[in-house]
Coordinates of C-alpha atoms in Angstrom, one line a residue:
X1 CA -1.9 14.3 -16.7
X2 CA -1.8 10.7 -16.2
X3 CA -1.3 8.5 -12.7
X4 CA 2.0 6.8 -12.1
X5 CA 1.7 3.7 -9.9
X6 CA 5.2 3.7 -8.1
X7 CA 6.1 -0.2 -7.0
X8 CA 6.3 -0.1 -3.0
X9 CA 10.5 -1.0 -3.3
X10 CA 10.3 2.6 -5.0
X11 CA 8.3 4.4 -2.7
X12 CA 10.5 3.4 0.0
X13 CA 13.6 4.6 -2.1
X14 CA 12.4 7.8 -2.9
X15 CA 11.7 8.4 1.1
X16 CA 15.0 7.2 1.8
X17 CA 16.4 9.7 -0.7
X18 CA 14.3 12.6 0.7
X19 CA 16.0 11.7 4.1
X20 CA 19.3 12.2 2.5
X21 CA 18.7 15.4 0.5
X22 CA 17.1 17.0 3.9
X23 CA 20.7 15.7 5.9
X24 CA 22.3 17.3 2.9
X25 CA 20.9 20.8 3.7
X26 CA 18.0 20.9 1.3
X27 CA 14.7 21.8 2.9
X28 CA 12.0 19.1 2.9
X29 CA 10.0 21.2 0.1
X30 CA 12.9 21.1 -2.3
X31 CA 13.5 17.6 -1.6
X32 CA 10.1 16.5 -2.2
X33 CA 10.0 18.2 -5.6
X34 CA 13.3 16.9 -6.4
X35 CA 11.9 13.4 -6.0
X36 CA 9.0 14.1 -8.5
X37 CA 5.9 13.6 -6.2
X38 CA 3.8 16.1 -4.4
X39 CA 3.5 16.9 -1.2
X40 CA 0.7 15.4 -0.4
X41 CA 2.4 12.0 -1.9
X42 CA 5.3 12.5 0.1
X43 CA 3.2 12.7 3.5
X44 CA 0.8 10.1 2.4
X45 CA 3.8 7.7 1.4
X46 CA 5.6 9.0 5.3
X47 CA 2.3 7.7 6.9
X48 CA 2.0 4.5 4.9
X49 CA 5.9 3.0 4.5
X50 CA 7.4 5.8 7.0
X51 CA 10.0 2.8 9.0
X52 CA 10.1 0.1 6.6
X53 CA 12.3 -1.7 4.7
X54 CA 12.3 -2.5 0.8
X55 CA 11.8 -6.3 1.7
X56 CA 9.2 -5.6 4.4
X57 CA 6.9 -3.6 2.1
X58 CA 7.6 -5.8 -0.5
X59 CA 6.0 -8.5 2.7
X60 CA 3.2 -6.3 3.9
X61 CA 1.9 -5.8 0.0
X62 CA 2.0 -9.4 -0.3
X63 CA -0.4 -10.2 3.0
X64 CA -2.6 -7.6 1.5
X65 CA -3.3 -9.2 -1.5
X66 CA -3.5 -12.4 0.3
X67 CA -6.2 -11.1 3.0
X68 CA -7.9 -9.5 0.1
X69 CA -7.9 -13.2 -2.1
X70 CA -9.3 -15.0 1.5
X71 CA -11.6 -12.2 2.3
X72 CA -13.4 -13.4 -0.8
X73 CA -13.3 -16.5 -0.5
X74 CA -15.0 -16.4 3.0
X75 CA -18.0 -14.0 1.6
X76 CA -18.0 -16.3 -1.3
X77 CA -18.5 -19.4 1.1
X78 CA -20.9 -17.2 3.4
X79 CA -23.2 -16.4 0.4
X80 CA -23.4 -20.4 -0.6
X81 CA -24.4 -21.4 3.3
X82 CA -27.2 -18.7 3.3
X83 CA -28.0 -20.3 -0.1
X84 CA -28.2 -23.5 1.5
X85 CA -29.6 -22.8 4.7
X86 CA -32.6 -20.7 2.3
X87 CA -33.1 -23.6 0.2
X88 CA -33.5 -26.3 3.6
X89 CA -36.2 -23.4 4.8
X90 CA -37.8 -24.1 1.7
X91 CA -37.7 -28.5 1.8

């Protein structure tokens, strides 16, 4: 069976729905299935996006990719001064 990547506005829609089916009477285990995902999603998801909003995910997803895109670019610089500090060793 293949992985679905659910977008983070989804994730936070499908809690939200869980909330409502559980205030509707169902238990959590029936709501959970009735939202497609496992358990083990569900809780994982609860952890991850438990009090947030669509557009604050939507923010926290894009800081991510941004601290991952400058995390690179400092090893990136880091492995050019060692480079340059090697080769002034060397002079």
């Amino acid at each position: 069976m293949g992985t679905k990547w659910h977008k983070p506005e989804d994730v936070v829609a499908k809690l939200r729905q869980v909330d409502v089916l559980v205030s509707q009477g169902q238990s959590v285990a029936e709501a959970i299935r009735a939202i497609g995902v496992t358990e083990v999603t569900y809780y994982r998801w609860r952890k991850e996006y438990g009090g947030l909003k669509s557009d604050q995910v939507r923010r926290m997803k894009d800081l991510e990719v941004e601290n991952q895109r400058l995390r690179k670019a400092i090893a990136d610089l880091t492995l050019d001064k060692l480079i340059l500090q090697e080769a002034a060793r060397g002079n």
